[in-house]
Amino acid sequence: MREVPVVQKVLKANDLLAEKNREEFARLGLFVVNLMGTPGAGKTALLEKTFDMLDLNAVPSAVIEGDIATTNDATRLAQKGVQVVQINTNKFGNACHLDAGMVQSAMEDLDLNQAKLLFIENVGNLVCPAGFDLGETARAVVLSVTEGEDKPLKYPVIFRSADAVVITKSDLLPHLNVSEQTIKENIGSIQPKCKIFTVSAQTGSGMQQWLHWLVRHEG
Ligand code: MG
Ligand code: ZN
């Protein structure tokens, strides 16, 4: 029974750092998206397509990339002409989520004075990233159609905290016994106020609506 106060202490310390991050993001005029979702949901592919389609001169962008190990995703994104810094949580006890302190230290390796948009790609996980405020402006949960229809019902906490849900891999829908409508209804039953986008990073379908949301909010 001693575990609960310890967890509360950790979260309280995190909240203080998150508040500092939020102040810094506001000072820089940054729109900061905490991108969350399971491993393989297509978070990095979504960012690759986002940077392919976004006018990066008008909306300079940066990424803090969270993974337990490897710099694979950071390498992919650096090729798109954005600033990227990798956090490997195997240096932090293999944490399965990012926390505000990790984000704060990653920011030291980015020059964000010109940037308007910062993505924080969280560690692939539908559970504990929801509990850690990073100081972000908005939370987006990435959910691929291959994950089935009921993830929002099984993992309500993360969906309840979402400002947007991006349903990815929509080009695979014809091959699956999955209804886009049912996925949307399940998201809506947990978080009726969040924006829902259905996209394919392969074909570009639905990407414009996602880009509009990002650009409308930045700055
Ligand atoms: Mg990734
Ligand atoms: Zn975790």
Tab-separated table of C-alpha atoms and ligand atoms in Angstrom:
chain	number	residue	atom	x	y	z
A	1	MET	CA	0.000	0.000	0.000
A	2	ARG	CA	3.036	2.275	0.045
A	3	GLU	CA	3.149	2.439	-3.720
A	4	VAL	CA	0.390	5.001	-4.199
A	5	PRO	CA	2.080	7.917	-2.360
A	6	VAL	CA	5.300	7.217	-4.295
A	7	VAL	CA	3.478	7.358	-7.641
A	8	GLN	CA	1.735	10.572	-6.598
A	9	LYS	CA	5.081	12.116	-5.683
A	10	VAL	CA	6.558	11.200	-9.076
A	11	LEU	CA	3.559	12.654	-10.890
A	12	LYS	CA	3.667	15.844	-8.823
A	13	ALA	CA	7.356	16.362	-9.660
A	14	ASN	CA	6.496	15.730	-13.305
A	15	ASP	CA	3.672	18.278	-13.227
A	16	LEU	CA	6.029	20.999	-11.973
A	17	LEU	CA	8.470	20.348	-14.821
A	18	ALA	CA	5.604	20.144	-17.318
A	19	GLU	CA	4.464	23.588	-16.222
A	20	LYS	CA	7.968	24.935	-16.907
A	21	ASN	CA	7.938	23.320	-20.352
A	22	ARG	CA	4.517	24.845	-21.051
A	23	GLU	CA	5.807	28.319	-20.150
A	24	GLU	CA	8.813	27.855	-22.428
A	25	PHE	CA	6.633	26.612	-25.307
A	26	ALA	CA	4.370	29.647	-24.872
A	27	ARG	CA	7.351	32.004	-24.816
A	28	LEU	CA	8.569	30.460	-28.082
A	29	GLY	CA	5.068	30.604	-29.599
A	30	LEU	CA	5.205	26.882	-30.313
A	31	PHE	CA	2.297	24.553	-30.964
A	32	VAL	CA	3.397	21.303	-29.332
A	33	VAL	CA	1.723	17.989	-30.102
A	34	ASN	CA	2.258	14.980	-27.856
A	35	LEU	CA	1.812	12.087	-30.292
A	36	MET	CA	0.875	8.836	-28.605
A	37	GLY	CA	-0.146	5.351	-29.722
A	38	THR	CA	0.854	1.683	-29.773
A	39	PRO	CA	4.118	0.503	-31.358
A	40	GLY	CA	3.371	0.149	-35.063
A	41	ALA	CA	0.348	2.466	-35.110
A	42	GLY	CA	2.131	4.582	-37.712
A	43	LYS	CA	3.236	7.579	-35.643
A	44	THR	CA	6.536	8.049	-37.470
A	45	ALA	CA	4.972	7.363	-40.886
A	46	LEU	CA	2.334	9.998	-40.101
A	47	LEU	CA	5.089	12.505	-39.290
A	48	GLU	CA	7.019	11.642	-42.461
A	49	LYS	CA	3.943	12.300	-44.599
A	50	THR	CA	3.115	15.419	-42.581
A	51	PHE	CA	6.567	16.873	-43.338
A	52	ASP	CA	6.309	15.845	-47.008
A	53	MET	CA	3.089	17.826	-47.369
A	54	LEU	CA	3.660	20.750	-44.990
A	55	ASP	CA	5.306	23.969	-46.195
A	56	LEU	CA	8.260	23.777	-43.817
A	57	ASN	CA	9.412	27.282	-44.761
A	58	ALA	CA	6.130	28.689	-43.518
A	59	VAL	CA	5.858	26.262	-40.606
A	60	PRO	CA	9.372	25.315	-39.420
A	61	SER	CA	9.020	22.120	-37.425
A	62	ALA	CA	10.966	19.984	-34.997
A	63	VAL	CA	10.584	16.565	-33.403
A	64	ILE	CA	11.504	15.060	-30.068
A	65	GLU	CA	11.535	11.347	-30.794
A	66	GLY	CA	10.963	8.915	-27.934
A	67	ASP	CA	11.919	5.254	-28.167
A	68	ILE	CA	13.250	2.748	-25.673
A	69	ALA	CA	16.170	2.018	-28.011
A	70	THR	CA	17.610	2.862	-31.461
A	71	THR	CA	17.712	6.097	-33.429
A	72	ASN	CA	15.886	4.545	-36.400
A	73	ASP	CA	12.866	6.858	-36.312
A	74	ALA	CA	14.939	9.994	-35.689
A	75	THR	CA	17.065	9.100	-38.724
A	76	ARG	CA	13.932	8.700	-40.877
A	77	LEU	CA	12.577	12.089	-39.803
A	78	ALA	CA	15.885	13.969	-40.098
A	79	GLN	CA	15.774	13.135	-43.820
A	80	LYS	CA	12.635	15.282	-44.085
A	81	GLY	CA	14.515	18.473	-43.280
A	82	VAL	CA	13.306	19.013	-39.722
A	83	GLN	CA	15.311	19.254	-36.518
A	84	VAL	CA	15.156	15.982	-34.605
A	85	VAL	CA	16.463	14.912	-31.245
A	86	GLN	CA	16.175	11.347	-30.004
A	87	ILE	CA	15.437	10.344	-26.430
A	88	ASN	CA	16.282	6.699	-25.703
A	89	THR	CA	14.540	5.722	-22.498
A	90	ASN	CA	16.900	2.767	-22.011
A	91	LYS	CA	19.056	5.463	-20.411
A	92	PHE	CA	16.178	6.140	-17.999
A	93	GLY	CA	15.457	2.615	-16.756
A	94	ASN	CA	13.713	1.577	-20.008
A	95	ALA	CA	10.779	3.868	-19.256
A	96	CYS	CA	7.770	3.012	-21.422
A	97	HIS	CA	6.723	6.681	-21.631
A	98	LEU	CA	8.327	10.111	-21.831
A	99	ASP	CA	8.219	12.479	-18.875
A	100	ALA	CA	8.525	16.239	-18.667
A	101	GLY	CA	12.148	16.137	-17.477
A	102	MET	CA	13.230	14.098	-20.515
A	103	VAL	CA	11.515	16.623	-22.781
A	104	GLN	CA	13.167	19.513	-20.966
A	105	SER	CA	16.636	18.023	-21.473
A	106	ALA	CA	15.918	17.191	-25.136
A	107	MET	CA	14.995	20.833	-25.767
A	108	GLU	CA	18.564	21.824	-24.932
A	109	ASP	CA	19.618	20.096	-28.153
A	110	LEU	CA	17.099	21.923	-30.356
A	111	ASP	CA	17.090	25.499	-31.632
A	112	LEU	CA	13.411	26.301	-31.398
A	113	ASN	CA	13.569	30.072	-31.897
A	114	GLN	CA	12.353	29.869	-35.494
A	115	ALA	CA	10.147	26.800	-35.024
A	116	LYS	CA	6.363	26.962	-34.982
A	117	LEU	CA	5.489	23.313	-34.587
A	118	LEU	CA	7.026	20.733	-32.267
A	119	PHE	CA	6.003	17.094	-32.245
A	120	ILE	CA	6.868	14.897	-29.311
A	121	GLU	CA	6.573	11.318	-30.536
A	122	ASN	CA	6.021	9.381	-27.342
A	123	VAL	CA	7.169	5.818	-26.678
A	124	GLY	CA	4.756	3.338	-28.284
A	125	ASN	CA	2.292	2.522	-25.506
A	126	LEU	CA	-1.436	3.117	-24.957
A	127	VAL	CA	-1.258	3.151	-21.164
A	128	CYS	CA	1.154	5.240	-19.101
A	129	PRO	CA	2.034	8.077	-21.538
A	130	ALA	CA	-1.464	9.346	-20.692
A	131	GLY	CA	-0.414	9.927	-17.070
A	132	PHE	CA	2.557	12.178	-17.849
A	133	ASP	CA	1.933	15.788	-18.786
A	134	LEU	CA	4.848	16.984	-20.939
A	135	GLY	CA	3.650	20.595	-21.096
A	136	GLU	CA	2.233	19.996	-24.577
A	137	THR	CA	-0.396	22.200	-26.200
A	138	ALA	CA	-2.372	19.275	-27.567
A	139	ARG	CA	-2.495	15.501	-27.406
A	140	ALA	CA	-3.030	13.358	-30.483
A	141	VAL	CA	-3.566	9.614	-30.257
A	142	VAL	CA	-2.628	7.624	-33.351
A	143	LEU	CA	-4.781	4.526	-33.880
A	144	SER	CA	-4.352	2.281	-36.915
A	145	VAL	CA	-7.281	0.438	-38.467
A	146	THR	CA	-5.308	-2.799	-38.046
A	147	GLU	CA	-5.710	-2.478	-34.258
A	148	GLY	CA	-9.428	-3.233	-34.532
A	149	GLU	CA	-12.453	-1.278	-33.387
A	150	ASP	CA	-12.433	-1.425	-29.600
A	151	LYS	CA	-9.095	0.050	-28.481
A	152	PRO	CA	-10.806	3.286	-27.314
A	153	LEU	CA	-13.061	1.186	-25.061
A	154	LYS	CA	-10.174	-0.905	-23.702
A	155	TYR	CA	-7.800	2.034	-23.124
A	156	PRO	CA	-10.210	4.850	-22.229
A	157	VAL	CA	-7.772	6.953	-20.182
A	158	ILE	CA	-5.515	7.879	-23.095
A	159	PHE	CA	-8.462	8.515	-25.445
A	160	ARG	CA	-10.221	10.639	-22.817
A	161	SER	CA	-7.145	12.898	-22.704
A	162	ALA	CA	-6.956	13.310	-26.494
A	163	ASP	CA	-7.573	16.552	-28.354
A	164	ALA	CA	-7.334	14.639	-31.627
A	165	VAL	CA	-7.337	11.029	-32.747
A	166	VAL	CA	-5.683	10.156	-36.042
A	167	ILE	CA	-6.974	6.903	-37.530
A	168	THR	CA	-4.124	5.672	-39.728
A	169	LYS	CA	-3.590	3.104	-42.520
A	170	SER	CA	-7.044	3.781	-43.986
A	171	ASP	CA	-5.808	2.318	-47.297
A	172	LEU	CA	-5.974	-1.107	-45.577
A	173	LEU	CA	-9.685	-0.836	-44.721
A	174	PRO	CA	-10.844	-2.817	-47.808
A	175	HIS	CA	-8.752	-5.772	-46.582
A	176	LEU	CA	-10.029	-5.773	-43.011
A	177	ASN	CA	-13.272	-6.709	-41.321
A	178	VAL	CA	-13.269	-3.371	-39.498
A	179	SER	CA	-15.705	-0.482	-39.712
A	180	GLU	CA	-14.324	3.055	-39.715
A	181	GLN	CA	-17.713	4.228	-38.475
A	182	THR	CA	-17.581	1.893	-35.463
A	183	ILE	CA	-14.053	3.064	-34.590
A	184	LYS	CA	-15.293	6.656	-34.696
A	185	GLU	CA	-18.331	5.853	-32.566
A	186	ASN	CA	-16.118	4.151	-29.990
A	187	ILE	CA	-13.789	7.166	-29.856
A	188	GLY	CA	-16.810	9.479	-29.581
A	189	SER	CA	-18.278	7.456	-26.715
A	190	ILE	CA	-15.077	8.025	-24.701
A	191	GLN	CA	-14.163	11.565	-25.809
A	192	PRO	CA	-16.961	13.294	-27.739
A	193	LYS	CA	-15.045	16.575	-28.079
A	194	CYS	CA	-11.881	15.375	-29.816
A	195	LYS	CA	-11.233	15.882	-33.514
A	196	ILE	CA	-11.024	12.674	-35.540
A	197	PHE	CA	-8.971	12.382	-38.720
A	198	THR	CA	-8.836	9.319	-40.963
A	199	VAL	CA	-5.634	9.253	-42.975
A	200	SER	CA	-3.364	7.120	-45.100
A	201	ALA	CA	0.322	8.022	-45.007
A	202	GLN	CA	0.696	5.837	-48.113
A	203	THR	CA	-1.838	7.563	-50.365
A	204	GLY	CA	-2.095	10.939	-48.582
A	205	SER	CA	-5.843	10.487	-48.180
A	206	GLY	CA	-7.247	12.649	-45.364
A	207	MET	CA	-3.902	14.333	-44.693
A	208	GLN	CA	-5.122	17.831	-45.661
A	209	GLN	CA	-7.623	17.937	-42.797
A	210	TRP	CA	-4.888	16.911	-40.331
A	211	LEU	CA	-2.537	19.575	-41.730
A	212	HIS	CA	-5.258	22.215	-41.454
A	213	TRP	CA	-5.735	21.358	-37.804
A	214	LEU	CA	-2.006	21.628	-37.130
A	215	VAL	CA	-1.556	24.906	-38.982
A	216	ARG	CA	-4.711	26.472	-37.634
A	217	HIS	CA	-3.440	25.876	-34.123
A	218	GLU	CA	0.252	26.755	-34.467
A	219	GLY	CA	1.445	30.071	-33.101
B	1	MG	MG	8.017	5.728	-34.219
B	2	ZN	ZN	5.485	3.948	-18.837
